[in-house]
mmCIF file of C-alpha atoms in Angstrom:
data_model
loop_
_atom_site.group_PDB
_atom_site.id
_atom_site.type_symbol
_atom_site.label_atom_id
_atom_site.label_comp_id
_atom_site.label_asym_id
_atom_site.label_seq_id
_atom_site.Cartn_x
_atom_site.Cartn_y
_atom_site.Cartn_z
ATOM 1 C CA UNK A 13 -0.142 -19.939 1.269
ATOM 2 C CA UNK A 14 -0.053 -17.957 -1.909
ATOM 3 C CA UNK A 15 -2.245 -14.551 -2.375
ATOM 4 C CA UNK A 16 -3.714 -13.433 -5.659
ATOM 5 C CA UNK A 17 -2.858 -9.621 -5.800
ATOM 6 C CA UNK A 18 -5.439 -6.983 -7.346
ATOM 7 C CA UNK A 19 -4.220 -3.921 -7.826
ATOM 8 C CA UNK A 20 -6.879 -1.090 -8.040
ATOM 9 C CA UNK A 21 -7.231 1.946 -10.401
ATOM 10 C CA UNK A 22 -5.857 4.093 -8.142
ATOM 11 C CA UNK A 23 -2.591 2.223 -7.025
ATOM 12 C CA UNK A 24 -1.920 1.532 -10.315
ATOM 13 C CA UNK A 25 -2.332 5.376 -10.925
ATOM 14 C CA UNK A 26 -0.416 6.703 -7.930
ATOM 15 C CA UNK A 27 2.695 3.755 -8.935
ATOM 16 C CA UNK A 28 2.866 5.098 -12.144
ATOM 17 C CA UNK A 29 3.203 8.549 -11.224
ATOM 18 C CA UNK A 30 5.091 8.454 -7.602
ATOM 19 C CA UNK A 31 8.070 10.763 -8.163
ATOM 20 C CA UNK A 32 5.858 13.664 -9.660
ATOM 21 C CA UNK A 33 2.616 13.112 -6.715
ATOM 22 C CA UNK A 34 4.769 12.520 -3.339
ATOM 23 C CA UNK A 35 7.885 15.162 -5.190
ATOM 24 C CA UNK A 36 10.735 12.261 -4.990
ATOM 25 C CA UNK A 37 13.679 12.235 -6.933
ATOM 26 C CA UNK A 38 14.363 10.305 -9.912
ATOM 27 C CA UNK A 39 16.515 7.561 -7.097
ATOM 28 C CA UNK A 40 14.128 8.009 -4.584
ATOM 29 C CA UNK A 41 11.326 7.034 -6.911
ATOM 30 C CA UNK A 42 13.314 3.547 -8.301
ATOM 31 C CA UNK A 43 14.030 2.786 -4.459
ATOM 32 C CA UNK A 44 9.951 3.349 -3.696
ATOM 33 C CA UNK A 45 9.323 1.447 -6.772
ATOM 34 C CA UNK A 46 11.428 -1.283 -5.943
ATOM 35 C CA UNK A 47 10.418 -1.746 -1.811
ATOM 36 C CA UNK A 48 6.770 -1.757 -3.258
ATOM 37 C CA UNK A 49 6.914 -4.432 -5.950
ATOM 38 C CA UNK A 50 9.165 -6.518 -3.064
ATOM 39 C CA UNK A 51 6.911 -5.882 -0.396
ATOM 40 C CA UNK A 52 3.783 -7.197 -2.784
ATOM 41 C CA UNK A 53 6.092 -10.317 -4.001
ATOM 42 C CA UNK A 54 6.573 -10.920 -0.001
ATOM 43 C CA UNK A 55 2.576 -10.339 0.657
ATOM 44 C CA UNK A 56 2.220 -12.525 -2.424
ATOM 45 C CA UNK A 57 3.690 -15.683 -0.441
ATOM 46 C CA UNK A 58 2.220 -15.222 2.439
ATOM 47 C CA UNK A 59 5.421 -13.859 4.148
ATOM 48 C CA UNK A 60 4.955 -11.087 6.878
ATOM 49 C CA UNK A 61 6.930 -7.796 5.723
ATOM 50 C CA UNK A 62 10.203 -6.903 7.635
ATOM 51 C CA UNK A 63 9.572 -5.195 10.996
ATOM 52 C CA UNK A 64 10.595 -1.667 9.334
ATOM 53 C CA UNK A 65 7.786 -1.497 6.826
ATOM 54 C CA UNK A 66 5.868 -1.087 10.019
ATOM 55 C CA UNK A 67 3.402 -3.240 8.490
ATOM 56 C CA UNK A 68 0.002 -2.454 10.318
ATOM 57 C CA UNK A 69 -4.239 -3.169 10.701
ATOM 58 C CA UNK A 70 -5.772 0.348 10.568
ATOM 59 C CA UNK A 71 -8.098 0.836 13.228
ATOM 60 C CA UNK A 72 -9.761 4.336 12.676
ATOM 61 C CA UNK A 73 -12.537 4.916 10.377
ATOM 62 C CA UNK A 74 -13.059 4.529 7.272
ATOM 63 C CA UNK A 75 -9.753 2.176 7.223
ATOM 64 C CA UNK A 76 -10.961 -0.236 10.097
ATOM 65 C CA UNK A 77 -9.272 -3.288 8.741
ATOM 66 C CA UNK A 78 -7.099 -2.145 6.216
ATOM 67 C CA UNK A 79 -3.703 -2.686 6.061
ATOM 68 C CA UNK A 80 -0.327 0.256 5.492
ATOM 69 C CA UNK A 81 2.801 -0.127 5.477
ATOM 70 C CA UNK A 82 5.489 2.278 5.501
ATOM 71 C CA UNK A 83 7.879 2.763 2.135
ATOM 72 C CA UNK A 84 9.773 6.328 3.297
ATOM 73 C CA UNK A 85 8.410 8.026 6.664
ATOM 74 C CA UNK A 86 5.232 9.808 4.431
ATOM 75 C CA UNK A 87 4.810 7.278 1.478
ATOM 76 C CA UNK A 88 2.333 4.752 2.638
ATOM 77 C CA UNK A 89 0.997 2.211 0.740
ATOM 78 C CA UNK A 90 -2.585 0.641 1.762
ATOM 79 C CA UNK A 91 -3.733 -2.845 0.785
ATOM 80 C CA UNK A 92 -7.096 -5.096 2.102
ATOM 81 C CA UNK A 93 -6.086 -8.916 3.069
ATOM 82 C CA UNK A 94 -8.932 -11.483 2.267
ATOM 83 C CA UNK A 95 -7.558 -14.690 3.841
ATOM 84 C CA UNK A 96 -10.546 -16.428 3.011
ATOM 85 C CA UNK A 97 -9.889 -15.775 -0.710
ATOM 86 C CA UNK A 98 -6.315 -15.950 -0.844
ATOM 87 C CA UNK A 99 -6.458 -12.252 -1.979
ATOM 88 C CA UNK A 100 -4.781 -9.258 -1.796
ATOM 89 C CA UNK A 101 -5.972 -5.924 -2.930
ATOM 90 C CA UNK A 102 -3.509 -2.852 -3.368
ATOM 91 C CA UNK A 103 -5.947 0.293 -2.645
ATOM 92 C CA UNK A 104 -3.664 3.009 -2.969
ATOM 93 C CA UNK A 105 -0.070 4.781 -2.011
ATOM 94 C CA UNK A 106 -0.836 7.400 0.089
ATOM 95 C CA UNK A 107 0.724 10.142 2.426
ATOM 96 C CA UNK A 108 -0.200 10.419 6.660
ATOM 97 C CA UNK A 109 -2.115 13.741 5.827
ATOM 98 C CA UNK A 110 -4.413 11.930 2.873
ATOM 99 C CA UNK A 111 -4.532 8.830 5.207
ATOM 100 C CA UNK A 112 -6.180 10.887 8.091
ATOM 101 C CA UNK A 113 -8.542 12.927 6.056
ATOM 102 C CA UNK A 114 -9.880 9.191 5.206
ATOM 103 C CA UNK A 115 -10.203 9.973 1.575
ATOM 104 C CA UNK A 116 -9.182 7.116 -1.043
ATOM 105 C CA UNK A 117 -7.629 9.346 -4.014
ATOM 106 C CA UNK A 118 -8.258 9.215 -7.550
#
């Protein structure tokens, strides 16, 4: 089964600026880069992501049925699954601390 992916404002925001927001280096930002754009192409075809992405269903509020998955220990990225739709929407790239406050950032 293939997904349609939608990628809102602010993942496209927080992709574009990762090394700068989450203070990676210029490597560490190509290798986040990289695992996030192959973890969407895997999504994409309806492959599960390799057991360390620690690919998971949030289950506190407000996530409760979101999905995150892991690209370093504290970069997270967060995406909603609508099987019924084929579609796949990338909500942001996040941190644990962000995540738990519950806030989606700009």
């Amino acid at each position: 089964m293939r997904y349609k992916i939608k990628m809102e404002k602010p993942f496209i925001k927080r992709m574009d600026n990762l090394g700068k927001l989450f203070h990676l280096s210029n490597a560490d930002t190509a290798d986040a880069r990289e695992t996030i754009i192959d973890a969407i192409a895997n999504l994409a075809d309806g492959k599960e992501l390799p057991e360390g992405y620690n690919d998971r269903i949030l289950e506190k509020e407000p996530w409760i049925g979101y999905h995150e998955f892991h690209v370093f220990s504290d970069l997270l990225v967060v995406y909603y699954k609508v099987d019924r739709k084929n579609r796949i929407r990338m909500i942001t790239i996040t941190d644990h601390e962000e995540l738990t406050i519950g806030k989606l950032p700009d």
